[in-house]
mmCIF file with all atom_site columns, C-alpha atoms and ligand atoms in Angstrom:
data_model
loop_
_atom_site.group_PDB
_atom_site.id
_atom_site.type_symbol
_atom_site.label_atom_id
_atom_site.label_alt_id
_atom_site.label_comp_id
_atom_site.label_asym_id
_atom_site.label_entity_id
_atom_site.label_seq_id
_atom_site.pdbx_PDB_ins_code
_atom_site.Cartn_x
_atom_site.Cartn_y
_atom_site.Cartn_z
_atom_site.occupancy
_atom_site.B_iso_or_equiv
_atom_site.pdbx_formal_charge
_atom_site.auth_seq_id
_atom_site.auth_comp_id
_atom_site.auth_asym_id
_atom_site.auth_atom_id
_atom_site.pdbx_PDB_model_num
ATOM   1   C CA  . MET A 1 1   ? 22.472  -1.286  15.593  1.00 0.00 ? 1   MET A CA  1
ATOM   2   C CA  . THR A 1 2   ? 21.442  1.128   12.847  1.00 0.00 ? 2   THR A CA  1
ATOM   3   C CA  . ALA A 1 3   ? 22.576  2.127   9.371   1.00 0.00 ? 3   ALA A CA  1
ATOM   4   C CA  . THR A 1 4   ? 21.278  5.000   7.244   1.00 0.00 ? 4   THR A CA  1
ATOM   5   C CA  . ARG A 1 5   ? 21.549  6.327   3.699   1.00 0.00 ? 5   ARG A CA  1
ATOM   6   C CA  . ARG A 1 6   ? 19.658  9.273   2.277   1.00 0.00 ? 6   ARG A CA  1
ATOM   7   C CA  . PHE A 1 7   ? 18.074  9.276   -1.183  1.00 0.00 ? 7   PHE A CA  1
ATOM   8   C CA  . GLY A 1 8   ? 16.372  12.508  -2.211  1.00 0.00 ? 8   GLY A CA  1
ATOM   9   C CA  . ALA A 1 9   ? 14.424  13.732  0.821   1.00 0.00 ? 9   ALA A CA  1
ATOM   10  C CA  . THR A 1 10  ? 14.123  10.263  2.368   1.00 0.00 ? 10  THR A CA  1
ATOM   11  C CA  . ASP A 1 11  ? 16.355  8.493   4.891   1.00 0.00 ? 11  ASP A CA  1
ATOM   12  C CA  . LEU A 1 12  ? 16.540  4.726   4.394   1.00 0.00 ? 12  LEU A CA  1
ATOM   13  C CA  . ILE A 1 13  ? 17.140  3.449   7.917   1.00 0.00 ? 13  ILE A CA  1
ATOM   14  C CA  . LEU A 1 14  ? 18.029  -0.073  9.054   1.00 0.00 ? 14  LEU A CA  1
ATOM   15  C CA  . LYS A 1 15  ? 17.505  -1.136  12.658  1.00 0.00 ? 15  LYS A CA  1
ATOM   16  C CA  . GLN A 1 16  ? 17.701  -4.415  14.457  1.00 0.00 ? 16  GLN A CA  1
ATOM   17  C CA  . GLY A 1 17  ? 14.631  -4.966  16.634  1.00 0.00 ? 17  GLY A CA  1
ATOM   18  C CA  . ASP A 1 18  ? 10.937  -5.723  16.995  1.00 0.00 ? 18  ASP A CA  1
ATOM   19  C CA  . ILE A 1 19  ? 8.752   -3.868  14.483  1.00 0.00 ? 19  ILE A CA  1
ATOM   20  C CA  . THR A 1 20  ? 5.770   -3.855  16.856  1.00 0.00 ? 20  THR A CA  1
ATOM   21  C CA  . ARG A 1 21  ? 7.661   -1.329  19.009  1.00 0.00 ? 21  ARG A CA  1
ATOM   22  C CA  . GLU A 1 22  ? 8.242   1.221   16.227  1.00 0.00 ? 22  GLU A CA  1
ATOM   23  C CA  . ALA A 1 23  ? 6.662   4.686   16.404  1.00 0.00 ? 23  ALA A CA  1
ATOM   24  C CA  . VAL A 1 24  ? 5.896   5.470   12.754  1.00 0.00 ? 24  VAL A CA  1
ATOM   25  C CA  . ASP A 1 25  ? 2.862   6.459   10.704  1.00 0.00 ? 25  ASP A CA  1
ATOM   26  C CA  . VAL A 1 26  ? 2.606   3.021   9.081   1.00 0.00 ? 26  VAL A CA  1
ATOM   27  C CA  . ILE A 1 27  ? 3.841   -0.413  10.163  1.00 0.00 ? 27  ILE A CA  1
ATOM   28  C CA  . VAL A 1 28  ? 3.894   -2.953  7.339   1.00 0.00 ? 28  VAL A CA  1
ATOM   29  C CA  . ASN A 1 29  ? 2.851   -6.526  8.043   1.00 0.00 ? 29  ASN A CA  1
ATOM   30  C CA  . ALA A 1 30  ? 4.142   -9.531  6.074   1.00 0.00 ? 30  ALA A CA  1
ATOM   31  C CA  . ALA A 1 31  ? 0.695   -11.122 5.926   1.00 0.00 ? 31  ALA A CA  1
ATOM   32  C CA  . ASN A 1 32  ? -0.689  -14.074 4.005   1.00 0.00 ? 32  ASN A CA  1
ATOM   33  C CA  . SER A 1 33  ? -3.448  -13.917 1.403   1.00 0.00 ? 33  SER A CA  1
ATOM   34  C CA  . GLY A 1 34  ? -6.113  -14.965 3.888   1.00 0.00 ? 34  GLY A CA  1
ATOM   35  C CA  . LEU A 1 35  ? -5.406  -11.888 6.065   1.00 0.00 ? 35  LEU A CA  1
ATOM   36  C CA  . LEU A 1 36  ? -6.580  -13.655 9.217   1.00 0.00 ? 36  LEU A CA  1
ATOM   37  C CA  . GLY A 1 37  ? -3.252  -13.823 11.016  1.00 0.00 ? 37  GLY A CA  1
ATOM   38  C CA  . GLY A 1 38  ? -0.391  -16.287 11.014  1.00 0.00 ? 38  GLY A CA  1
ATOM   39  C CA  . GLY A 1 39  ? 3.031   -16.853 12.500  1.00 0.00 ? 39  GLY A CA  1
ATOM   40  C CA  . GLY A 1 40  ? 6.162   -14.738 12.469  1.00 0.00 ? 40  GLY A CA  1
ATOM   41  C CA  . VAL A 1 41  ? 5.794   -10.981 12.260  1.00 0.00 ? 41  VAL A CA  1
ATOM   42  C CA  . ASP A 1 42  ? 2.086   -11.335 11.373  1.00 0.00 ? 42  ASP A CA  1
ATOM   43  C CA  . GLY A 1 43  ? 1.356   -13.035 14.680  1.00 0.00 ? 43  GLY A CA  1
ATOM   44  C CA  . ALA A 1 44  ? 3.467   -10.503 16.563  1.00 0.00 ? 44  ALA A CA  1
ATOM   45  C CA  . ILE A 1 45  ? 1.611   -7.535  14.998  1.00 0.00 ? 45  ILE A CA  1
ATOM   46  C CA  . HIS A 1 46  ? -1.842  -8.946  15.748  1.00 0.00 ? 46  HIS A CA  1
ATOM   47  C CA  . HIS A 1 47  ? -0.788  -9.897  19.277  1.00 0.00 ? 47  HIS A CA  1
ATOM   48  C CA  . ALA A 1 48  ? 0.667   -6.482  20.070  1.00 0.00 ? 48  ALA A CA  1
ATOM   49  C CA  . GLY A 1 49  ? -1.995  -4.495  18.185  1.00 0.00 ? 49  GLY A CA  1
ATOM   50  C CA  . GLY A 1 50  ? -5.013  -6.271  19.644  1.00 0.00 ? 50  GLY A CA  1
ATOM   51  C CA  . PRO A 1 51  ? -8.280  -7.546  18.122  1.00 0.00 ? 51  PRO A CA  1
ATOM   52  C CA  . GLN A 1 52  ? -9.250  -4.364  16.252  1.00 0.00 ? 52  GLN A CA  1
ATOM   53  C CA  . ILE A 1 53  ? -6.747  -5.093  13.464  1.00 0.00 ? 53  ILE A CA  1
ATOM   54  C CA  . LEU A 1 54  ? -8.142  -8.587  12.879  1.00 0.00 ? 54  LEU A CA  1
ATOM   55  C CA  . ALA A 1 55  ? -11.700 -7.219  12.902  1.00 0.00 ? 55  ALA A CA  1
ATOM   56  C CA  . GLU A 1 56  ? -10.772 -4.807  10.106  1.00 0.00 ? 56  GLU A CA  1
ATOM   57  C CA  . CYS A 1 57  ? -9.010  -7.595  8.205   1.00 0.00 ? 57  CYS A CA  1
ATOM   58  C CA  . ARG A 1 58  ? -12.206 -9.653  8.387   1.00 0.00 ? 58  ARG A CA  1
ATOM   59  C CA  . GLN A 1 59  ? -14.143 -6.773  6.831   1.00 0.00 ? 59  GLN A CA  1
ATOM   60  C CA  . ILE A 1 60  ? -11.629 -6.627  3.982   1.00 0.00 ? 60  ILE A CA  1
ATOM   61  C CA  . VAL A 1 61  ? -11.921 -10.387 3.461   1.00 0.00 ? 61  VAL A CA  1
ATOM   62  C CA  . ALA A 1 62  ? -15.718 -10.099 3.380   1.00 0.00 ? 62  ALA A CA  1
ATOM   63  C CA  . ARG A 1 63  ? -15.437 -7.309  0.806   1.00 0.00 ? 63  ARG A CA  1
ATOM   64  C CA  . GLN A 1 64  ? -12.688 -8.575  -1.504  1.00 0.00 ? 64  GLN A CA  1
ATOM   65  C CA  . GLY A 1 65  ? -11.857 -12.116 -0.396  1.00 0.00 ? 65  GLY A CA  1
ATOM   66  C CA  . GLY A 1 66  ? -8.306  -11.557 0.849   1.00 0.00 ? 66  GLY A CA  1
ATOM   67  C CA  . CYS A 1 67  ? -5.179  -9.995  -0.607  1.00 0.00 ? 67  CYS A CA  1
ATOM   68  C CA  . PRO A 1 68  ? -3.383  -11.409 -3.673  1.00 0.00 ? 68  PRO A CA  1
ATOM   69  C CA  . THR A 1 69  ? 0.391   -11.904 -3.591  1.00 0.00 ? 69  THR A CA  1
ATOM   70  C CA  . GLY A 1 70  ? 2.227   -8.657  -4.385  1.00 0.00 ? 70  GLY A CA  1
ATOM   71  C CA  . GLU A 1 71  ? -0.680  -6.439  -3.333  1.00 0.00 ? 71  GLU A CA  1
ATOM   72  C CA  . ALA A 1 72  ? -1.463  -4.547  -0.121  1.00 0.00 ? 72  ALA A CA  1
ATOM   73  C CA  . VAL A 1 73  ? -4.416  -3.496  2.030   1.00 0.00 ? 73  VAL A CA  1
ATOM   74  C CA  . ILE A 1 74  ? -4.637  -1.042  4.943   1.00 0.00 ? 74  ILE A CA  1
ATOM   75  C CA  . THR A 1 75  ? -6.248  -1.106  8.398   1.00 0.00 ? 75  THR A CA  1
ATOM   76  C CA  . GLY A 1 76  ? -5.981  0.851   11.616  1.00 0.00 ? 76  GLY A CA  1
ATOM   77  C CA  . ALA A 1 77  ? -3.164  -0.058  13.976  1.00 0.00 ? 77  ALA A CA  1
ATOM   78  C CA  . GLY A 1 78  ? -5.091  -0.915  17.157  1.00 0.00 ? 78  GLY A CA  1
ATOM   79  C CA  . ARG A 1 79  ? -2.811  -0.501  20.161  1.00 0.00 ? 79  ARG A CA  1
ATOM   80  C CA  . LEU A 1 80  ? 0.380   -0.190  18.098  1.00 0.00 ? 80  LEU A CA  1
ATOM   81  C CA  . GLY A 1 81  ? 2.261   3.108   18.049  1.00 0.00 ? 81  GLY A CA  1
ATOM   82  C CA  . ALA A 1 82  ? 1.271   3.781   14.440  1.00 0.00 ? 82  ALA A CA  1
ATOM   83  C CA  . ARG A 1 83  ? -1.714  5.242   12.600  1.00 0.00 ? 83  ARG A CA  1
ATOM   84  C CA  . HIS A 1 84  ? -2.145  2.352   10.177  1.00 0.00 ? 84  HIS A CA  1
ATOM   85  C CA  . VAL A 1 85  ? -0.965  -1.141  9.392   1.00 0.00 ? 85  VAL A CA  1
ATOM   86  C CA  . VAL A 1 86  ? -0.426  -1.996  5.735   1.00 0.00 ? 86  VAL A CA  1
ATOM   87  C CA  . HIS A 1 87  ? -0.800  -5.734  5.187   1.00 0.00 ? 87  HIS A CA  1
ATOM   88  C CA  . THR A 1 88  ? 1.075   -6.990  2.168   1.00 0.00 ? 88  THR A CA  1
ATOM   89  C CA  . VAL A 1 89  ? 1.638   -10.493 0.849   1.00 0.00 ? 89  VAL A CA  1
ATOM   90  C CA  . GLY A 1 90  ? 5.084   -11.442 -0.375  1.00 0.00 ? 90  GLY A CA  1
ATOM   91  C CA  . PRO A 1 91  ? 5.736   -14.481 -2.560  1.00 0.00 ? 91  PRO A CA  1
ATOM   92  C CA  . VAL A 1 92  ? 6.619   -17.928 -1.251  1.00 0.00 ? 92  VAL A CA  1
ATOM   93  C CA  . TRP A 1 93  ? 10.124  -18.742 -2.523  1.00 0.00 ? 93  TRP A CA  1
ATOM   94  C CA  . GLN A 1 94  ? 9.922   -21.540 -5.100  1.00 0.00 ? 94  GLN A CA  1
ATOM   95  C CA  . GLY A 1 95  ? 13.454  -21.345 -6.492  1.00 0.00 ? 95  GLY A CA  1
ATOM   96  C CA  . GLY A 1 96  ? 13.220  -17.960 -8.194  1.00 0.00 ? 96  GLY A CA  1
ATOM   97  C CA  . GLY A 1 97  ? 11.633  -18.939 -11.508 1.00 0.00 ? 97  GLY A CA  1
ATOM   98  C CA  . ALA A 1 98  ? 8.024   -18.278 -10.539 1.00 0.00 ? 98  ALA A CA  1
ATOM   99  C CA  . GLY A 1 99  ? 8.080   -14.486 -10.691 1.00 0.00 ? 99  GLY A CA  1
ATOM   100 C CA  . GLU A 1 100 ? 9.194   -14.107 -7.075  1.00 0.00 ? 100 GLU A CA  1
ATOM   101 C CA  . PRO A 1 101 ? 11.455  -11.041 -7.610  1.00 0.00 ? 101 PRO A CA  1
ATOM   102 C CA  . ASP A 1 102 ? 8.690   -9.052  -9.350  1.00 0.00 ? 102 ASP A CA  1
ATOM   103 C CA  . LEU A 1 103 ? 6.122   -10.095 -6.778  1.00 0.00 ? 103 LEU A CA  1
ATOM   104 C CA  . LEU A 1 104 ? 8.369   -9.113  -3.878  1.00 0.00 ? 104 LEU A CA  1
ATOM   105 C CA  . ALA A 1 105 ? 9.112   -5.738  -5.493  1.00 0.00 ? 105 ALA A CA  1
ATOM   106 C CA  . SER A 1 106 ? 5.370   -5.208  -6.033  1.00 0.00 ? 106 SER A CA  1
ATOM   107 C CA  . ALA A 1 107 ? 4.654   -5.965  -2.382  1.00 0.00 ? 107 ALA A CA  1
ATOM   108 C CA  . TYR A 1 108 ? 7.074   -3.221  -1.306  1.00 0.00 ? 108 TYR A CA  1
ATOM   109 C CA  . ARG A 1 109 ? 5.988   -0.740  -3.999  1.00 0.00 ? 109 ARG A CA  1
ATOM   110 C CA  . ASN A 1 110 ? 2.253   -1.203  -3.381  1.00 0.00 ? 110 ASN A CA  1
ATOM   111 C CA  . SER A 1 111 ? 2.794   -0.850  0.373   1.00 0.00 ? 111 SER A CA  1
ATOM   112 C CA  . LEU A 1 112 ? 4.679   2.429   -0.085  1.00 0.00 ? 112 LEU A CA  1
ATOM   113 C CA  . ALA A 1 113 ? 2.051   3.784   -2.487  1.00 0.00 ? 113 ALA A CA  1
ATOM   114 C CA  . LEU A 1 114 ? -0.867  2.820   -0.220  1.00 0.00 ? 114 LEU A CA  1
ATOM   115 C CA  . ALA A 1 115 ? 0.811   4.333   2.843   1.00 0.00 ? 115 ALA A CA  1
ATOM   116 C CA  . ALA A 1 116 ? 1.622   7.524   0.917   1.00 0.00 ? 116 ALA A CA  1
ATOM   117 C CA  . ALA A 1 117 ? -1.989  7.756   -0.269  1.00 0.00 ? 117 ALA A CA  1
ATOM   118 C CA  . HIS A 1 118 ? -2.986  7.807   3.416   1.00 0.00 ? 118 HIS A CA  1
ATOM   119 C CA  . GLY A 1 119 ? -0.600  10.655  4.181   1.00 0.00 ? 119 GLY A CA  1
ATOM   120 C CA  . ALA A 1 120 ? 2.202   8.656   5.796   1.00 0.00 ? 120 ALA A CA  1
ATOM   121 C CA  . ARG A 1 121 ? 5.600   10.342  6.163   1.00 0.00 ? 121 ARG A CA  1
ATOM   122 C CA  . THR A 1 122 ? 7.300   7.505   8.062   1.00 0.00 ? 122 THR A CA  1
ATOM   123 C CA  . ILE A 1 123 ? 6.960   3.758   7.483   1.00 0.00 ? 123 ILE A CA  1
ATOM   124 C CA  . ALA A 1 124 ? 8.553   0.608   8.894   1.00 0.00 ? 124 ALA A CA  1
ATOM   125 C CA  . PHE A 1 125 ? 8.950   -2.687  7.019   1.00 0.00 ? 125 PHE A CA  1
ATOM   126 C CA  . PRO A 1 126 ? 9.966   -6.171  8.141   1.00 0.00 ? 126 PRO A CA  1
ATOM   127 C CA  . ALA A 1 127 ? 11.955  -8.428  5.801   1.00 0.00 ? 127 ALA A CA  1
ATOM   128 C CA  . ILE A 1 128 ? 8.931   -9.526  3.763   1.00 0.00 ? 128 ILE A CA  1
ATOM   129 C CA  . SER A 1 129 ? 9.043   -13.176 2.566   1.00 0.00 ? 129 SER A CA  1
ATOM   130 C CA  . ALA A 1 130 ? 12.417  -13.777 4.253   1.00 0.00 ? 130 ALA A CA  1
ATOM   131 C CA  . GLY A 1 131 ? 10.998  -15.856 7.130   1.00 0.00 ? 131 GLY A CA  1
ATOM   132 C CA  . ILE A 1 132 ? 8.473   -18.671 6.767   1.00 0.00 ? 132 ILE A CA  1
ATOM   133 C CA  . TYR A 1 133 ? 8.148   -17.916 3.031   1.00 0.00 ? 133 TYR A CA  1
ATOM   134 C CA  . GLY A 1 134 ? 11.824  -18.822 2.533   1.00 0.00 ? 134 GLY A CA  1
ATOM   135 C CA  . TYR A 1 135 ? 13.066  -16.003 0.280   1.00 0.00 ? 135 TYR A CA  1
ATOM   136 C CA  . PRO A 1 136 ? 16.907  -15.936 0.358   1.00 0.00 ? 136 PRO A CA  1
ATOM   137 C CA  . LEU A 1 137 ? 17.858  -13.074 2.661   1.00 0.00 ? 137 LEU A CA  1
ATOM   138 C CA  . ASP A 1 138 ? 20.473  -11.392 0.470   1.00 0.00 ? 138 ASP A CA  1
ATOM   139 C CA  . ARG A 1 139 ? 18.196  -11.315 -2.559  1.00 0.00 ? 139 ARG A CA  1
ATOM   140 C CA  . ALA A 1 140 ? 15.222  -10.166 -0.514  1.00 0.00 ? 140 ALA A CA  1
ATOM   141 C CA  . ALA A 1 141 ? 17.300  -7.328  0.960   1.00 0.00 ? 141 ALA A CA  1
ATOM   142 C CA  . THR A 1 142 ? 18.512  -6.133  -2.448  1.00 0.00 ? 142 THR A CA  1
ATOM   143 C CA  . ILE A 1 143 ? 14.958  -6.008  -3.803  1.00 0.00 ? 143 ILE A CA  1
ATOM   144 C CA  . ALA A 1 144 ? 13.539  -4.318  -0.702  1.00 0.00 ? 144 ALA A CA  1
ATOM   145 C CA  . LEU A 1 145 ? 16.141  -1.560  -0.644  1.00 0.00 ? 145 LEU A CA  1
ATOM   146 C CA  . GLY A 1 146 ? 16.124  -1.083  -4.420  1.00 0.00 ? 146 GLY A CA  1
ATOM   147 C CA  . VAL A 1 147 ? 12.384  -0.423  -4.404  1.00 0.00 ? 147 VAL A CA  1
ATOM   148 C CA  . ALA A 1 148 ? 12.693  1.906   -1.400  1.00 0.00 ? 148 ALA A CA  1
ATOM   149 C CA  . ARG A 1 149 ? 15.503  3.837   -3.094  1.00 0.00 ? 149 ARG A CA  1
ATOM   150 C CA  . ASP A 1 150 ? 13.596  4.219   -6.364  1.00 0.00 ? 150 ASP A CA  1
ATOM   151 C CA  . PHE A 1 151 ? 10.474  5.357   -4.508  1.00 0.00 ? 151 PHE A CA  1
ATOM   152 C CA  . ALA A 1 152 ? 12.492  7.883   -2.495  1.00 0.00 ? 152 ALA A CA  1
ATOM   153 C CA  . LEU A 1 153 ? 14.069  9.311   -5.634  1.00 0.00 ? 153 LEU A CA  1
ATOM   154 C CA  . GLN A 1 154 ? 10.787  9.489   -7.544  1.00 0.00 ? 154 GLN A CA  1
ATOM   155 C CA  . GLU A 1 155 ? 8.338   10.612  -4.839  1.00 0.00 ? 155 GLU A CA  1
ATOM   156 C CA  . GLN A 1 156 ? 8.661   13.055  -1.954  1.00 0.00 ? 156 GLN A CA  1
ATOM   157 C CA  . ASP A 1 157 ? 6.219   11.352  0.405   1.00 0.00 ? 157 ASP A CA  1
ATOM   158 C CA  . PHE A 1 158 ? 8.492   9.879   3.068   1.00 0.00 ? 158 PHE A CA  1
ATOM   159 C CA  . THR A 1 159 ? 10.993  11.419  5.443   1.00 0.00 ? 159 THR A CA  1
ATOM   160 C CA  . GLU A 1 160 ? 11.908  7.915   6.689   1.00 0.00 ? 160 GLU A CA  1
ATOM   161 C CA  . ILE A 1 161 ? 11.600  4.424   5.280   1.00 0.00 ? 161 ILE A CA  1
ATOM   162 C CA  . ARG A 1 162 ? 12.747  2.051   8.021   1.00 0.00 ? 162 ARG A CA  1
ATOM   163 C CA  . PHE A 1 163 ? 13.555  -1.632  7.818   1.00 0.00 ? 163 PHE A CA  1
ATOM   164 C CA  . VAL A 1 164 ? 13.286  -3.305  11.199  1.00 0.00 ? 164 VAL A CA  1
ATOM   165 C CA  . LEU A 1 165 ? 15.231  -6.545  11.137  1.00 0.00 ? 165 LEU A CA  1
ATOM   166 C CA  . PHE A 1 166 ? 14.572  -9.122  13.807  1.00 0.00 ? 166 PHE A CA  1
ATOM   167 C CA  . SER A 1 167 ? 17.912  -10.966 13.781  1.00 0.00 ? 167 SER A CA  1
ATOM   168 C CA  . ALA A 1 168 ? 21.553  -9.964  13.564  1.00 0.00 ? 168 ALA A CA  1
ATOM   169 C CA  . GLU A 1 169 ? 21.776  -12.088 10.409  1.00 0.00 ? 169 GLU A CA  1
ATOM   170 C CA  . SER A 1 170 ? 18.972  -10.224 8.635   1.00 0.00 ? 170 SER A CA  1
ATOM   171 C CA  . PHE A 1 171 ? 20.370  -6.864  9.773   1.00 0.00 ? 171 PHE A CA  1
ATOM   172 C CA  . ALA A 1 172 ? 23.771  -7.817  8.315   1.00 0.00 ? 172 ALA A CA  1
ATOM   173 C CA  . ALA A 1 173 ? 22.218  -8.853  4.993   1.00 0.00 ? 173 ALA A CA  1
ATOM   174 C CA  . PHE A 1 174 ? 20.297  -5.578  4.719   1.00 0.00 ? 174 PHE A CA  1
ATOM   175 C CA  . ALA A 1 175 ? 23.354  -3.546  5.761   1.00 0.00 ? 175 ALA A CA  1
ATOM   176 C CA  . ALA A 1 176 ? 25.417  -5.147  2.993   1.00 0.00 ? 176 ALA A CA  1
ATOM   177 C CA  . ALA A 1 177 ? 22.651  -4.521  0.441   1.00 0.00 ? 177 ALA A CA  1
ATOM   178 C CA  . LEU A 1 178 ? 22.329  -0.879  1.587   1.00 0.00 ? 178 LEU A CA  1
ATOM   179 C CA  . ARG A 1 179 ? 26.059  -0.300  1.099   1.00 0.00 ? 179 ARG A CA  1
ATOM   180 C CA  . ALA A 1 180 ? 25.884  -1.878  -2.369  1.00 0.00 ? 180 ALA A CA  1
ATOM   181 C CA  . LEU A 1 181 ? 23.016  0.322   -3.608  1.00 0.00 ? 181 LEU A CA  1
ATOM   182 C CA  . PRO A 1 182 ? 24.016  2.692   -6.395  1.00 0.00 ? 182 PRO A CA  1
ATOM   183 C CA  . GLY A 1 183 ? 24.062  6.385   -5.495  1.00 0.00 ? 183 GLY A CA  1
ATOM   184 C CA  . GLU A 1 184 ? 21.647  9.019   -6.720  1.00 0.00 ? 184 GLU A CA  1
ATOM   185 C CA  . ALA A 1 185 ? 23.233  9.783   -10.063 1.00 0.00 ? 185 ALA A CA  1
ATOM   186 C CA  . ALA A 1 186 ? 23.391  6.277   -11.500 1.00 0.00 ? 186 ALA A CA  1
ATOM   187 C CA  . ARG A 1 187 ? 19.900  4.920   -11.990 1.00 0.00 ? 187 ARG A CA  1
HETATM 188 P P1  . ADP B 2 .   ? 7.021   -14.333 5.584   1.00 0.00 ? 1   ADP B P1  1
HETATM 189 O O1  . ADP B 2 .   ? 5.923   -15.336 5.743   1.00 0.00 ? 1   ADP B O1  1
HETATM 190 O O2  . ADP B 2 .   ? 6.671   -13.205 4.651   1.00 0.00 ? 1   ADP B O2  1
HETATM 191 O O3  . ADP B 2 .   ? 8.343   -14.963 5.298   1.00 0.00 ? 1   ADP B O3  1
HETATM 192 P P2  . ADP B 2 .   ? 7.715   -14.040 8.432   1.00 0.00 ? 1   ADP B P2  1
HETATM 193 O O4  . ADP B 2 .   ? 6.919   -13.325 9.470   1.00 0.00 ? 1   ADP B O4  1
HETATM 194 O O5  . ADP B 2 .   ? 7.861   -15.513 8.559   1.00 0.00 ? 1   ADP B O5  1
HETATM 195 O O6  . ADP B 2 .   ? 7.072   -13.605 7.019   1.00 0.00 ? 1   ADP B O6  1
HETATM 196 O O7  . ADP B 2 .   ? 9.178   -13.429 8.375   1.00 0.00 ? 1   ADP B O7  1
HETATM 197 C C1  . ADP B 2 .   ? 9.497   -12.205 7.822   1.00 0.00 ? 1   ADP B C1  1
HETATM 198 C C2  . ADP B 2 .   ? 10.642  -11.612 8.608   1.00 0.00 ? 1   ADP B C2  1
HETATM 199 O O8  . ADP B 2 .   ? 10.130  -10.993 9.779   1.00 0.00 ? 1   ADP B O8  1
HETATM 200 C C3  . ADP B 2 .   ? 11.678  -12.645 9.092   1.00 0.00 ? 1   ADP B C3  1
HETATM 201 O O9  . ADP B 2 .   ? 12.971  -12.115 8.847   1.00 0.00 ? 1   ADP B O9  1
HETATM 202 C C4  . ADP B 2 .   ? 11.386  -12.725 10.587  1.00 0.00 ? 1   ADP B C4  1
HETATM 203 O O10 . ADP B 2 .   ? 12.566  -13.033 11.319  1.00 0.00 ? 1   ADP B O10 1
HETATM 204 C C5  . ADP B 2 .   ? 10.945  -11.323 10.874  1.00 0.00 ? 1   ADP B C5  1
HETATM 205 N N1  . ADP B 2 .   ? 10.193  -11.086 12.115  1.00 0.00 ? 1   ADP B N1  1
HETATM 206 C C6  . ADP B 2 .   ? 9.493   -11.935 12.901  1.00 0.00 ? 1   ADP B C6  1
HETATM 207 N N2  . ADP B 2 .   ? 8.963   -11.283 13.950  1.00 0.00 ? 1   ADP B N2  1
HETATM 208 C C7  . ADP B 2 .   ? 9.311   -9.971  13.828  1.00 0.00 ? 1   ADP B C7  1
HETATM 209 C C8  . ADP B 2 .   ? 9.113   -8.783  14.587  1.00 0.00 ? 1   ADP B C8  1
HETATM 210 N N3  . ADP B 2 .   ? 8.386   -8.790  15.715  1.00 0.00 ? 1   ADP B N3  1
HETATM 211 N N4  . ADP B 2 .   ? 9.666   -7.625  14.138  1.00 0.00 ? 1   ADP B N4  1
HETATM 212 C C9  . ADP B 2 .   ? 10.381  -7.583  13.005  1.00 0.00 ? 1   ADP B C9  1
HETATM 213 N N5  . ADP B 2 .   ? 10.613  -8.661  12.240  1.00 0.00 ? 1   ADP B N5  1
HETATM 214 C C10 . ADP B 2 .   ? 10.102  -9.841  12.648  1.00 0.00 ? 1   ADP B C10 1
#
């Protein structure tokens, strides 16, 4: 299953599948602040990518003590079919009144900017915060795609911004949010 819409020079692409199998310049990991691995997509990325990614994460932790919520760091991609992994930390859903929408938008925006600064033209995201962190899927999808759209219209870095959704339910939520995005004229 796929769905696509183009904004500026960038295709926003939705796929259902396993992000560790994507061939892109940058795979984004929904990490936690400790950066030393976890469950969900984080565990899958470290498992598929091998120990080199964790070794680089440890160096980042030694240097800056982890990654605050809404920010992003970059490592190599080990055995994955990508050049880099961007590790970003989405917010834990606490009901919506604790700045979660801004923090989730920052996680996406900072990941795009960091990947672009490393020359990436293609990038793949999971549904950040929408698993263990409990962010409601529909709201998470609207924020994710809104940030991607704005970035595509403002910057020319990416030919493709992909969202790789693990379940049919998350694909459906993102597909509905993609259809509902305003077009290029109305901003
Ligand atoms: P968070 O802690 O940010 O919520 P999770 O890893 O728990 O992160 O979940 C984020 C999303 O990633 C969820 O929708 C989950 O189903 C999905 N996911 C888990 N494994 C993979 C994978 N291999 N590829 C793509 N998405 C995945």
